[in-house]
XYZ file of C-alpha atoms in Angstrom:
757
model
C 42.678 -86.381 -45.404
C 42.587 -85.117 -49.486
C 40.289 -82.692 -47.500
C 42.125 -81.512 -45.129
C 45.242 -81.381 -47.784
C 43.399 -78.765 -50.040
C 41.730 -76.465 -47.652
C 45.833 -76.416 -46.191
C 46.997 -76.173 -49.360
C 44.624 -73.009 -50.233
C 45.517 -71.233 -46.957
C 48.802 -71.425 -48.159
C 48.502 -70.112 -51.604
C 46.279 -67.692 -50.820
C 49.078 -66.002 -48.922
C 51.039 -65.907 -51.193
C 49.079 -63.863 -54.112
C 49.722 -60.070 -53.737
C 47.062 -58.736 -51.844
C 43.707 -56.832 -54.075
C 42.143 -53.767 -54.297
C 38.434 -54.775 -52.235
C 35.105 -54.107 -53.729
C 34.117 -52.375 -51.260
C 36.819 -49.771 -50.254
C 36.719 -48.169 -46.728
C 34.580 -46.488 -45.558
C 31.640 -48.182 -47.136
C 29.143 -45.851 -45.682
C 26.244 -48.354 -45.878
C 23.153 -47.956 -43.840
C 21.906 -50.994 -42.043
C 18.353 -51.898 -42.971
C 17.925 -51.776 -39.501
C 18.525 -49.964 -36.481
C 20.131 -46.509 -35.695
C 23.666 -46.206 -38.425
C 25.114 -43.093 -36.527
C 24.767 -40.683 -40.042
C 28.171 -37.604 -39.090
C 30.600 -40.151 -38.262
C 34.717 -39.140 -39.323
C 35.491 -41.852 -41.130
C 38.511 -39.902 -40.915
C 38.828 -40.864 -37.336
C 38.276 -44.886 -37.850
C 41.001 -45.405 -40.040
C 43.373 -42.640 -37.420
C 42.290 -45.941 -34.564
C 43.192 -48.218 -37.003
C 46.806 -47.403 -38.015
C 46.966 -46.683 -34.454
C 45.594 -49.840 -32.815
C 47.823 -51.862 -35.943
C 51.039 -49.952 -35.077
C 51.072 -51.022 -31.614
C 49.554 -55.007 -31.469
C 50.282 -55.829 -35.064
C 53.661 -58.246 -35.879
C 53.772 -58.250 -39.340
C 56.796 -61.168 -39.702
C 54.886 -63.708 -37.289
C 50.894 -62.912 -38.028
C 50.000 -61.821 -35.008
C 47.529 -59.329 -33.199
C 49.605 -59.888 -29.319
C 47.105 -60.373 -27.033
C 47.358 -59.954 -23.909
C 50.007 -56.986 -23.818
C 53.052 -59.099 -24.190
C 55.657 -60.031 -26.730
C 55.188 -63.631 -26.686
C 51.969 -64.869 -27.166
C 48.508 -64.571 -28.450
C 45.054 -66.012 -28.558
C 42.633 -67.316 -31.456
C 40.610 -64.486 -30.374
C 42.328 -61.691 -31.660
C 43.112 -63.291 -35.188
C 39.490 -63.678 -35.525
C 38.482 -60.072 -34.539
C 41.784 -59.091 -36.725
C 40.719 -60.739 -39.686
C 37.234 -59.163 -39.372
C 38.294 -55.707 -38.661
C 41.266 -55.869 -41.700
C 38.277 -57.130 -44.057
C 36.571 -53.692 -43.864
C 39.530 -51.728 -43.538
C 40.361 -53.432 -47.001
C 43.271 -54.879 -45.369
C 43.831 -57.831 -47.372
C 47.972 -58.517 -46.981
C 47.209 -57.892 -43.359
C 44.348 -60.457 -43.279
C 46.260 -63.172 -45.530
C 48.819 -63.268 -42.481
C 46.273 -63.037 -40.084
C 44.152 -66.068 -42.007
C 47.861 -68.154 -42.583
C 48.373 -68.108 -38.325
C 44.893 -69.600 -38.262
C 45.095 -71.982 -40.144
C 49.267 -73.220 -39.510
C 47.615 -73.775 -35.521
C 44.079 -75.392 -36.128
C 43.998 -79.267 -36.282
C 41.747 -81.439 -38.315
C 40.938 -77.850 -40.585
C 38.989 -76.503 -37.946
C 38.817 -74.403 -34.363
C 42.620 -72.421 -33.803
C 44.259 -73.477 -30.374
C 42.228 -70.587 -28.348
C 46.233 -69.231 -27.518
C 49.698 -70.192 -29.062
C 53.511 -68.916 -28.164
C 54.772 -68.963 -24.541
C 51.886 -70.070 -23.097
C 49.745 -72.068 -25.242
C 46.110 -73.584 -24.811
C 44.455 -76.855 -26.944
C 40.994 -76.667 -28.003
C 39.152 -73.839 -29.473
C 36.910 -71.060 -28.393
C 34.001 -70.836 -29.948
C 33.669 -66.801 -30.282
C 36.913 -67.130 -31.783
C 35.461 -69.947 -34.606
C 32.601 -68.078 -35.862
C 34.183 -64.910 -36.332
C 36.747 -66.367 -38.355
C 34.366 -67.674 -40.010
C 31.800 -64.383 -40.505
C 35.502 -63.105 -41.417
C 35.900 -65.347 -44.372
C 32.793 -64.848 -45.484
C 33.038 -61.868 -45.855
C 36.349 -61.547 -47.107
C 34.622 -63.869 -50.107
C 32.353 -60.628 -51.174
C 34.858 -57.454 -50.043
C 38.276 -59.355 -52.529
C 36.284 -61.736 -54.772
C 37.736 -64.878 -54.016
C 35.482 -68.555 -54.150
C 38.818 -69.895 -51.771
C 37.717 -67.503 -49.066
C 34.144 -68.559 -48.820
C 35.020 -72.538 -49.377
C 37.149 -72.518 -46.102
C 34.844 -70.597 -44.507
C 31.959 -73.404 -45.167
C 34.383 -76.119 -44.323
C 35.178 -74.053 -40.751
C 31.341 -73.209 -40.299
C 30.292 -77.639 -40.925
C 33.838 -78.251 -38.281
C 32.023 -75.906 -35.458
C 28.489 -77.543 -36.067
C 30.082 -80.664 -34.771
C 32.422 -79.605 -32.023
C 31.424 -76.084 -31.154
C 27.562 -77.793 -30.016
C 26.224 -80.114 -27.555
C 22.718 -80.761 -28.709
C 21.257 -77.453 -28.191
C 23.770 -76.287 -26.253
C 26.604 -73.986 -27.772
C 29.635 -74.365 -26.056
C 32.153 -72.357 -25.141
C 35.526 -74.227 -26.842
C 35.343 -77.745 -28.472
C 36.798 -79.515 -25.237
C 34.700 -77.954 -22.219
C 31.137 -77.230 -21.693
C 31.084 -76.304 -18.055
C 28.408 -72.792 -18.282
C 26.778 -70.761 -21.500
C 28.630 -67.596 -22.180
C 26.132 -65.165 -23.391
C 28.620 -63.355 -25.272
C 29.846 -65.917 -27.873
C 25.929 -65.913 -29.119
C 26.132 -65.270 -32.581
C 23.020 -64.353 -34.071
C 23.809 -62.497 -37.110
C 26.523 -65.338 -37.280
C 24.228 -67.983 -37.074
C 21.669 -66.018 -39.420
C 24.257 -66.348 -41.950
C 25.737 -69.449 -41.845
C 22.119 -70.272 -42.489
C 22.383 -68.899 -46.063
C 25.932 -69.837 -46.698
C 25.910 -73.554 -46.027
C 22.089 -74.498 -44.982
C 22.061 -76.949 -41.899
C 20.061 -76.714 -38.779
C 21.547 -73.317 -37.962
C 18.235 -71.985 -37.806
C 17.705 -74.166 -34.782
C 20.579 -73.556 -33.461
C 20.196 -69.600 -33.807
C 16.952 -70.863 -31.915
C 18.256 -72.673 -29.009
C 21.003 -69.834 -28.649
C 18.661 -66.916 -28.549
C 16.368 -68.834 -25.975
C 19.700 -69.251 -23.070
C 20.705 -65.905 -23.614
C 16.938 -64.430 -22.593
C 17.392 -67.040 -19.800
C 20.063 -65.906 -18.512
C 19.335 -61.915 -18.741
C 18.317 -60.135 -15.214
C 15.030 -59.073 -15.338
C 15.093 -56.068 -13.970
C 18.479 -54.157 -16.442
C 18.721 -56.913 -18.949
C 22.097 -57.835 -18.056
C 24.022 -60.736 -18.653
C 26.929 -62.428 -16.535
C 30.123 -63.542 -18.437
C 29.115 -67.111 -17.696
C 25.799 -68.040 -16.894
C 24.829 -71.659 -15.360
C 23.285 -74.359 -17.891
C 20.788 -75.268 -15.422
C 19.483 -72.265 -13.588
C 20.499 -69.306 -15.976
C 21.856 -67.888 -13.302
C 25.516 -65.929 -13.443
C 28.495 -68.494 -12.606
C 32.015 -68.291 -12.161
C 34.632 -70.792 -13.990
C 38.136 -71.428 -14.704
C 37.749 -69.558 -17.560
C 36.094 -66.008 -15.998
C 38.776 -63.608 -16.533
C 36.782 -61.462 -13.586
C 38.240 -63.909 -11.407
C 38.236 -61.280 -8.091
C 35.029 -59.908 -8.171
C 31.769 -62.151 -7.567
C 30.229 -63.677 -11.117
C 28.676 -60.114 -13.300
C 28.618 -58.053 -16.116
C 32.178 -58.276 -16.250
C 34.915 -57.922 -19.393
C 33.452 -61.009 -21.479
C 29.493 -59.854 -20.624
C 30.269 -56.349 -22.889
C 30.684 -57.915 -25.645
C 27.032 -60.154 -25.545
C 24.989 -56.372 -26.584
C 27.207 -55.845 -29.513
C 27.297 -58.997 -30.952
C 22.690 -58.573 -30.327
C 22.983 -55.086 -31.653
C 24.726 -56.802 -35.006
C 22.160 -59.511 -35.311
C 19.905 -56.248 -35.372
C 21.389 -53.973 -37.683
C 21.440 -57.082 -40.210
C 18.680 -59.088 -39.771
C 16.290 -56.852 -37.799
C 15.866 -59.974 -35.162
C 13.210 -59.966 -32.570
C 15.354 -62.237 -30.282
C 17.903 -59.200 -29.952
C 15.910 -56.463 -30.326
C 13.853 -57.690 -27.290
C 17.401 -58.439 -25.478
C 18.780 -54.709 -26.536
C 15.109 -53.223 -25.077
C 15.402 -53.979 -22.222
C 19.294 -53.601 -21.401
C 17.985 -49.552 -23.175
C 15.557 -49.285 -20.956
C 17.779 -49.484 -17.764
C 20.780 -47.853 -19.480
C 19.506 -44.780 -20.431
C 18.207 -43.143 -16.853
C 21.126 -45.456 -14.736
C 23.756 -43.546 -17.186
C 23.151 -40.530 -18.822
C 25.853 -41.121 -21.620
C 28.351 -43.503 -22.320
C 30.677 -42.148 -20.335
C 28.852 -42.929 -17.189
C 29.297 -46.393 -18.281
C 31.149 -48.278 -15.661
C 34.019 -50.421 -16.168
C 31.951 -53.647 -14.870
C 28.633 -54.306 -12.564
C 26.471 -56.725 -11.121
C 23.476 -58.036 -13.403
C 21.394 -56.025 -10.890
C 22.901 -52.874 -12.069
C 25.372 -52.171 -9.368
C 28.290 -50.945 -10.381
C 31.685 -52.403 -8.907
C 33.613 -49.264 -8.146
C 36.964 -50.875 -7.427
C 40.254 -48.890 -8.222
C 40.509 -51.608 -11.244
C 36.544 -51.307 -12.655
C 35.874 -47.553 -11.811
C 36.688 -45.724 -15.274
C 35.976 -45.390 -18.529
C 36.500 -47.521 -20.935
C 35.686 -48.882 -24.707
C 35.105 -51.915 -23.502
C 32.266 -51.660 -21.708
C 30.966 -47.933 -22.712
C 30.659 -49.225 -26.640
C 29.550 -52.780 -25.503
C 26.352 -51.386 -23.784
C 26.521 -48.361 -25.631
C 24.954 -50.293 -28.672
C 21.865 -52.145 -27.140
C 20.270 -48.527 -27.751
C 20.700 -48.672 -31.764
C 18.332 -51.079 -31.934
C 15.557 -48.644 -30.561
C 14.081 -45.820 -32.776
C 13.673 -43.377 -30.410
C 15.254 -39.995 -30.184
C 16.242 -40.048 -26.739
C 18.151 -43.494 -28.184
C 19.801 -41.444 -30.908
C 20.550 -38.705 -28.674
C 22.316 -42.063 -26.556
C 24.000 -43.169 -29.636
C 25.464 -40.430 -30.571
C 27.562 -40.370 -27.434
C 28.486 -43.800 -27.650
C 30.538 -42.606 -30.789
C 31.533 -39.491 -28.913
C 32.738 -41.792 -26.445
C 35.122 -43.837 -28.841
C 36.182 -41.368 -30.827
C 37.767 -40.370 -27.419
C 39.440 -43.443 -26.642
C 42.044 -44.629 -28.191
C 44.985 -47.379 -28.708
C 48.072 -47.035 -27.160
C 50.582 -46.414 -29.631
C 53.387 -49.086 -28.656
C 52.059 -52.295 -26.498
C 55.191 -51.758 -24.740
C 54.548 -50.161 -21.289
C 50.899 -49.300 -22.489
C 48.574 -48.393 -19.935
C 51.318 -47.725 -17.481
C 51.045 -44.015 -17.085
C 54.213 -43.576 -19.603
C 52.065 -45.051 -23.045
C 48.902 -43.593 -22.746
C 45.753 -45.080 -24.109
C 43.577 -48.890 -24.334
C 45.219 -52.033 -23.961
C 44.437 -54.539 -26.719
C 40.913 -55.645 -25.328
C 39.613 -52.207 -25.389
C 41.178 -50.788 -28.427
C 39.984 -53.900 -30.823
C 36.490 -53.397 -29.603
C 36.527 -49.693 -30.281
C 37.606 -50.640 -33.789
C 34.259 -53.350 -34.237
C 31.582 -50.833 -32.312
C 32.678 -47.872 -34.233
C 33.044 -49.999 -37.324
C 29.750 -51.752 -36.885
C 26.864 -48.381 -35.773
C 28.936 -46.076 -38.332
C 28.187 -48.179 -41.457
C 31.252 -49.525 -42.112
C 30.241 -53.533 -41.198
C 27.943 -54.296 -43.607
C 26.982 -57.786 -45.404
C 28.906 -58.217 -48.043
C 28.399 -60.967 -48.735
C 24.440 -60.116 -49.538
C 23.864 -56.749 -49.201
C 20.129 -56.068 -49.813
C 18.511 -53.648 -47.896
C 22.095 -51.603 -47.214
C 21.756 -47.986 -48.075
C 24.774 -46.003 -49.218
C 24.646 -42.600 -47.772
C 26.931 -39.155 -46.597
C 28.311 -38.937 -43.515
C 26.799 -35.465 -42.277
C 28.804 -34.137 -39.096
C 26.047 -30.982 -39.050
C 23.537 -33.840 -37.903
C 25.533 -33.822 -34.866
C 23.664 -32.120 -31.871
C 26.186 -28.794 -31.997
C 26.195 -25.765 -29.662
C 26.802 -23.956 -33.135
C 22.031 -23.798 -33.149
C 22.264 -21.328 -30.549
C 19.221 -20.056 -28.605
C 16.409 -18.759 -29.654
C 14.689 -15.840 -28.985
C 16.527 -11.760 -28.015
C 19.323 -12.196 -25.607
C 19.200 -10.099 -22.474
C 21.794 -7.870 -20.996
C 23.541 -9.374 -17.966
C 22.401 -7.782 -14.793
C 19.426 -6.697 -15.876
C 17.100 -6.619 -12.252
C 13.768 -6.296 -14.046
C 14.752 -9.062 -16.549
C 13.916 -12.680 -14.527
C 12.823 -16.132 -14.162
C 10.210 -16.457 -12.522
C 11.678 -12.769 -10.196
C 15.309 -14.806 -10.166
C 17.204 -12.467 -11.715
C 21.112 -12.721 -11.063
C 21.467 -15.409 -14.018
C 24.958 -15.718 -15.299
C 26.910 -18.302 -18.194
C 30.124 -19.940 -18.092
C 32.205 -22.234 -19.805
C 36.247 -23.269 -19.352
C 38.429 -22.046 -21.272
C 41.140 -24.282 -22.185
C 40.079 -24.563 -26.197
C 37.484 -28.221 -27.165
C 34.384 -26.960 -25.025
C 31.923 -24.444 -26.020
C 28.317 -22.774 -25.193
C 25.498 -20.403 -26.443
C 25.318 -17.537 -25.009
C 29.215 -17.410 -24.607
C 30.777 -17.410 -20.577
C 30.503 -13.662 -18.945
C 27.040 -12.995 -20.872
C 23.448 -13.239 -20.066
C 21.561 -16.410 -20.585
C 17.767 -14.715 -20.361
C 15.919 -14.567 -23.685
C 12.868 -13.546 -24.462
C 10.868 -16.009 -26.734
C 7.330 -16.003 -27.522
C 6.628 -13.459 -24.760
C 8.357 -14.911 -21.825
C 11.557 -15.031 -20.341
C 13.355 -18.375 -20.051
C 17.194 -19.521 -18.996
C 19.167 -21.090 -21.851
C 22.419 -22.403 -22.475
C 22.594 -25.229 -25.765
C 26.854 -26.742 -24.343
C 29.596 -28.812 -26.154
C 32.187 -29.864 -23.458
C 35.032 -30.860 -24.131
C 37.219 -34.739 -22.701
C 38.368 -34.411 -18.712
C 41.717 -35.486 -18.228
C 42.323 -38.784 -17.241
C 43.983 -39.033 -13.573
C 46.969 -40.076 -12.362
C 48.735 -39.745 -9.176
C 51.685 -38.880 -11.106
C 49.723 -35.591 -13.182
C 47.920 -34.518 -9.488
C 51.359 -34.667 -7.518
C 52.897 -32.592 -10.030
C 49.108 -30.153 -9.477
C 50.185 -29.890 -6.210
C 53.765 -28.933 -6.738
C 53.747 -26.725 -9.655
C 50.573 -25.531 -10.468
C 51.238 -23.882 -13.321
C 51.807 -27.348 -15.074
C 49.383 -29.047 -14.055
C 46.966 -31.176 -17.058
C 44.155 -31.818 -14.587
C 42.226 -29.004 -15.603
C 38.120 -30.354 -15.934
C 36.329 -28.830 -18.339
C 32.497 -26.707 -17.344
C 29.977 -24.978 -18.986
C 26.549 -24.220 -17.962
C 24.248 -21.645 -16.467
C 24.326 -20.562 -13.079
C 21.184 -18.290 -10.701
C 22.219 -16.151 -7.857
C 19.670 -14.834 -5.421
C 21.867 -11.362 -4.322
C 24.013 -9.861 -6.187
C 26.812 -10.500 -3.690
C 26.214 -14.206 -4.151
C 25.788 -14.462 -0.254
C 23.805 -17.007 1.062
C 20.453 -17.295 1.444
C 18.710 -19.331 4.862
C 15.487 -20.791 3.417
C 15.353 -22.931 6.298
C 13.867 -20.040 8.279
C 11.520 -19.462 4.540
C 9.804 -22.950 5.238
C 11.418 -23.756 1.962
C 10.686 -27.344 1.743
C 10.450 -28.418 -2.080
C 12.093 -26.501 -5.402
C 10.131 -27.261 -8.648
C 11.563 -26.347 -11.782
C 9.756 -26.434 -15.111
C 12.686 -27.767 -17.617
C 13.241 -28.706 -21.152
C 16.772 -31.142 -20.857
C 18.919 -32.520 -23.336
C 21.720 -34.493 -22.387
C 23.577 -35.261 -18.895
C 22.244 -32.233 -17.032
C 22.811 -32.104 -13.170
C 21.301 -28.821 -11.132
C 23.490 -28.255 -8.348
C 22.509 -26.049 -4.624
C 25.162 -23.821 -4.715
C 25.833 -22.035 -0.871
C 28.350 -20.987 1.041
C 28.601 -24.217 3.030
C 30.488 -26.036 0.638
C 34.656 -25.016 0.448
C 35.294 -26.452 -3.338
C 33.597 -25.613 -6.514
C 31.825 -28.168 -8.215
C 31.608 -30.663 -4.919
C 28.164 -29.102 -4.777
C 24.876 -31.610 -4.180
C 23.273 -31.792 -6.887
C 21.361 -34.417 -9.362
C 20.543 -34.934 -12.935
C 17.748 -33.831 -14.531
C 15.663 -35.993 -16.131
C 15.569 -35.654 -19.988
C 12.170 -34.236 -20.808
C 12.117 -35.589 -24.949
C 11.836 -31.990 -26.390
C 9.104 -30.597 -23.950
C 8.771 -29.095 -20.855
C 8.405 -30.995 -17.690
C 7.969 -29.879 -14.142
C 9.691 -31.622 -11.440
C 9.231 -31.564 -7.641
C 12.394 -31.939 -5.655
C 12.247 -32.362 -1.944
C 14.961 -30.299 0.100
C 14.401 -32.425 3.554
C 17.772 -32.344 4.585
C 19.546 -36.342 3.908
C 23.339 -36.603 4.392
C 25.465 -34.023 2.783
C 22.513 -33.759 -0.204
C 18.873 -33.954 -0.300
C 16.086 -36.072 -0.222
C 15.350 -35.000 -4.489
C 13.063 -37.705 -5.741
C 13.598 -40.666 -2.882
C 10.857 -41.659 -0.701
C 12.998 -41.134 2.392
C 16.329 -40.926 3.190
C 16.848 -44.746 3.555
C 15.645 -44.951 -0.267
C 17.950 -42.262 -1.259
C 20.622 -43.148 -3.711
C 22.840 -41.433 -6.382
C 20.269 -41.555 -8.566
C 16.966 -40.537 -6.710
C 19.098 -37.881 -4.961
C 20.402 -34.354 -4.232
C 24.030 -35.194 -3.752
C 27.538 -34.723 -3.715
C 29.444 -37.292 -6.398
C 31.484 -39.684 -5.643
C 34.784 -38.076 -5.346
C 33.945 -35.209 -2.694
C 35.165 -36.073 0.649
C 33.181 -37.016 2.753
C 35.125 -36.154 6.055
C 34.746 -32.716 4.944
C 31.134 -32.192 2.494
C 28.511 -29.740 4.723
C 25.640 -31.655 6.217
C 22.555 -30.766 3.989
C 21.148 -29.304 7.200
C 24.097 -26.575 6.841
C 23.176 -26.029 3.257
C 20.026 -25.200 3.714
C 20.464 -22.103 5.917
C 22.832 -20.711 2.762
C 21.657 -21.272 -0.022
C 23.019 -19.092 -2.936
C 21.223 -20.378 -5.335
C 21.220 -23.060 -8.532
C 23.426 -23.948 -11.322
C 22.710 -26.422 -14.469
C 25.091 -27.816 -15.987
C 26.510 -30.640 -18.285
C 28.580 -33.511 -17.117
C 30.610 -35.816 -19.266
C 33.798 -37.728 -18.695
C 34.531 -37.825 -22.461
C 32.789 -35.208 -23.695
C 29.601 -34.212 -25.099
C 26.541 -31.717 -26.287
C 23.572 -30.643 -23.314
C 21.238 -28.036 -23.797
C 18.801 -26.557 -20.548
C 15.925 -24.472 -20.818
C 14.581 -22.832 -17.804
C 11.116 -22.160 -18.521
C 10.444 -20.999 -14.340
C 11.873 -21.757 -10.356
C 9.614 -21.814 -7.151
C 10.322 -22.664 -3.824
C 7.451 -23.518 -2.352
C 6.450 -24.278 1.536
C 5.234 -27.930 3.148
C 1.858 -27.075 1.768
C 3.205 -26.652 -1.946
C 2.181 -23.054 -1.661
C 5.032 -20.926 -3.685
C 7.026 -18.790 -1.917
C 7.090 -15.308 -2.450
C 10.877 -14.843 -4.383
C 11.650 -11.876 -3.517
C 11.765 -12.652 0.248
C 14.693 -15.055 -1.305
C 15.934 -12.148 -3.084
C 15.177 -9.171 -1.171
C 13.910 -7.988 -4.657
C 10.288 -7.380 -5.912
C 10.574 -7.363 -9.949
C 7.260 -6.696 -11.888
C 6.658 -9.574 -14.516
C 4.535 -8.058 -16.097
C 4.201 -5.396 -19.057
C 1.413 -2.905 -19.973
C -0.929 -3.639 -22.503
C -1.486 -0.277 -23.805
C -3.980 1.563 -26.010
C -2.688 2.824 -29.604
C -3.211 6.138 -30.815
C -2.426 9.339 -33.326
C -0.469 11.210 -30.275
C 1.597 7.348 -29.148
C 1.964 4.317 -31.268
C 0.841 4.341 -35.109
C 0.113 -0.410 -35.551
C -1.153 -0.510 -38.809
C -4.193 -3.192 -39.088
C -5.286 -1.663 -35.521
C -7.916 0.891 -35.219
C -6.967 3.943 -32.840
C -9.589 2.858 -30.485
C -8.052 -0.837 -29.902
C -5.557 -2.348 -27.817
C -2.087 -3.478 -29.034
C -2.290 -7.255 -28.894
C 0.408 -9.616 -27.465
C -0.183 -13.551 -28.950
C -2.442 -15.708 -26.631
C -2.798 -12.658 -24.477
C -6.621 -10.850 -23.820
C -6.377 -6.763 -24.565
C -7.117 -6.032 -21.219
C -4.377 -8.009 -19.427
C -1.106 -7.949 -19.229
C 2.104 -10.315 -20.389
C 2.968 -12.306 -18.328
C 6.564 -13.736 -17.650
C 7.757 -9.946 -19.418
C 9.523 -7.879 -17.133
C 9.664 -3.880 -18.249
C 13.074 -3.142 -19.735
C 14.777 -0.418 -18.430
C 14.712 2.811 -20.677
C 12.739 6.196 -21.411
C 10.896 6.875 -24.142
C 9.600 10.453 -25.627
C 5.547 11.192 -25.713
C 5.749 11.865 -29.448
C 7.755 8.699 -30.213
C 5.647 6.836 -33.097
C 5.944 3.574 -35.362
C 4.912 3.596 -38.870
C 5.226 1.150 -41.856
C 6.278 2.071 -45.236
C 6.069 -1.332 -47.424
C 8.258 -3.385 -45.791
C 9.855 -1.096 -43.389
C 9.088 -0.678 -39.552
C 9.968 2.731 -39.413
C 10.585 4.625 -35.390
C 10.388 8.416 -35.198
C 11.173 10.785 -32.425
C 12.271 8.385 -29.332
C 15.599 10.400 -29.087
C 18.448 8.037 -27.173
C 16.150 5.859 -26.772
C 17.196 1.664 -26.401
C 14.835 -0.486 -29.591
C 14.493 -3.819 -30.853
C 12.540 -5.550 -33.611
C 12.339 -9.191 -33.041
C 10.124 -11.534 -34.896
C 7.233 -13.489 -33.234
C 9.890 -16.562 -32.954
C 12.053 -14.259 -31.273
C 14.696 -13.830 -33.750
C 16.008 -9.907 -33.229
C 15.131 -8.160 -37.014
C 17.045 -5.304 -35.415
C 18.448 -3.404 -31.890
C 20.350 -0.868 -31.279
C 20.110 3.143 -29.838
C 18.222 5.926 -31.413
C 21.150 8.356 -30.932
C 19.074 11.022 -33.198
C 15.734 9.705 -32.057
C 14.788 7.972 -35.835
C 15.191 4.416 -37.399
C 13.972 2.932 -40.887
C 14.108 -1.008 -40.300
C 13.482 -3.391 -43.082
C 11.830 -6.423 -42.280
C 12.602 -9.267 -44.335
C 8.943 -10.906 -44.740
C 5.226 -9.765 -44.386
C 3.699 -10.838 -40.937
C 3.511 -9.738 -37.405
C 6.624 -7.934 -35.480
C 6.837 -7.252 -32.098
C 8.801 -3.720 -31.075
C 10.372 -2.923 -28.146
C 10.577 1.612 -28.097
C 12.547 2.168 -24.698
C 9.908 0.243 -22.052
C 6.817 -0.158 -24.514
C 6.202 -3.546 -26.719
C 3.905 -3.128 -30.083
C 3.100 -5.050 -32.543
C 3.645 -4.354 -35.800
C 2.171 -5.791 -38.609
C 3.626 -5.659 -42.651
C 0.864 -6.281 -44.897
């Protein structure tokens, strides 16, 4: 009794003392010793999210965070989460009030009743207990307060006695009907061992075994609740997702956050095993964090009800954080999409009316997790009690992938029918003009670039976030189009077979396959443009696999299958949204044309980035080939009706034409990788005449072009960077190059190699 009194008195005294400045003010910006800490975070954005969240859900007069969305009750989960968040935001005033609520509703100096207020409940919730203890430990270091640490040790002892049943982690002090994987606080238990000793190493090991046993063998997903006997998905009276079968829903969504936390701080091997299994399924299945649905069954099937078919912080951040434990570039790119998705999702400004249409934003649960996820992944949730291995850093926004990087090479003119990729010349870039989408090259220009002696169709894009659809907004768009807010961003490159953009019957040409050689990053979808699809964006397509920085050949089967084509599926019966060329989920199947009809009226292809919350995409098309049933290439001129010469004759230099220093007058001008007697593959003749008297010479670091009246010219490095270009109105030009080396000089239709020594 005396001990209880001392603890309670300590809490009372703490609440009456003025808050002090923290030892680790926000932002901490401390890179974790393990995992991928996002290096480009905008911490002002996190601070803004915090202020909005606090304004919506925190009642200072009561010391409550309202949960769920009401004004008459709160839950221990909300109090514990709030304590964690305020430690890292260095807000001791709020922390003290929340902790006072905890102690006032925690019998026997232990866990707080899981719900208080107008609809109270008795007994504690284990996840809240372990998070409150963690918050107290961190608070002791943040504000140099030993009382917090004393209280933490007492709570840890209580947890060990009340929240465990032998080897089993109970869901609460008063019940133990099943295992909840999202309560598996492996990082918490590791720290508890350091702070208080005891059997926490054994507890961590026991809980990790149950956690891994509950994982689906294919996806790595776990259910909200897992049976003790079989470790299979089950439901309890505490299941939040009562209307669905047991699956990966609101409780389970937090589990990868817990395991990411354990790996970030301690390099926990069980946490890494757990996260690797999820990430292996997650990245190819969802492409980006905004492609994560708000609920799945453990076999990976998305629950597509209206209640679940949307993007939320709970799932995009929770599942997405599994990728933070991997060191691959693919995983790091995915983490960038997690960050962008969470940055775009914010709390409602007020709790009243939140999420009902009049007050946009996320409710208590997802907006609270939004902060916890962001803090952890950006280096602002370090182990303040033992910061060994954490290193300070300065976030650098330039490290985020951006369209500002541009495209390498010499951009070609739009509509030049002598410049082609695999014989297809009619390419164009496009993007919306809503303000948040950026792209290189710019909309309306050519995406064809000359690089290393060949033509590529390239683009890098940053697409803006999609608007949130509501029936009310849809009605406005229908009734008053000028006031429509449902403006969906777009960015990509498209290729049309014909200048008229009419369709071509590929079935009569015997087309059976589409073969691409591409390099891609981000969620790039290739779609079949055609005359039959009435609505833009409703064309059948398939996401291109990310290629890890190198070009990859991909062959798609164009055998008609329902509203599209087989793609990579073995047969129509095995076709899914992921492996077939098909329509998107929003397309009306009553009006969608069949694959057979589409094949008779194909206009071309488009490659565009698709990301609901905004994101990055890059595509480089090296070749496009249509193949017959025996996989022989069909001459593209049979499709376009235009024969394009894809070679440039390599002509010898002479004293009367081109002078190339370092090359004898009897030799042939050499382009790297091409023999002296060959032609340059993939390099089309650029329209333009050249005087027979035109000469190229060198003086120091100047390339001089003479006697080439009214002729277009260009000088570029061997990496494709343009040094100078224009039209020789008076026939002469002197171009100073930056360094010694080899340059390509194009005068009219002739390309020559020049060496500056």
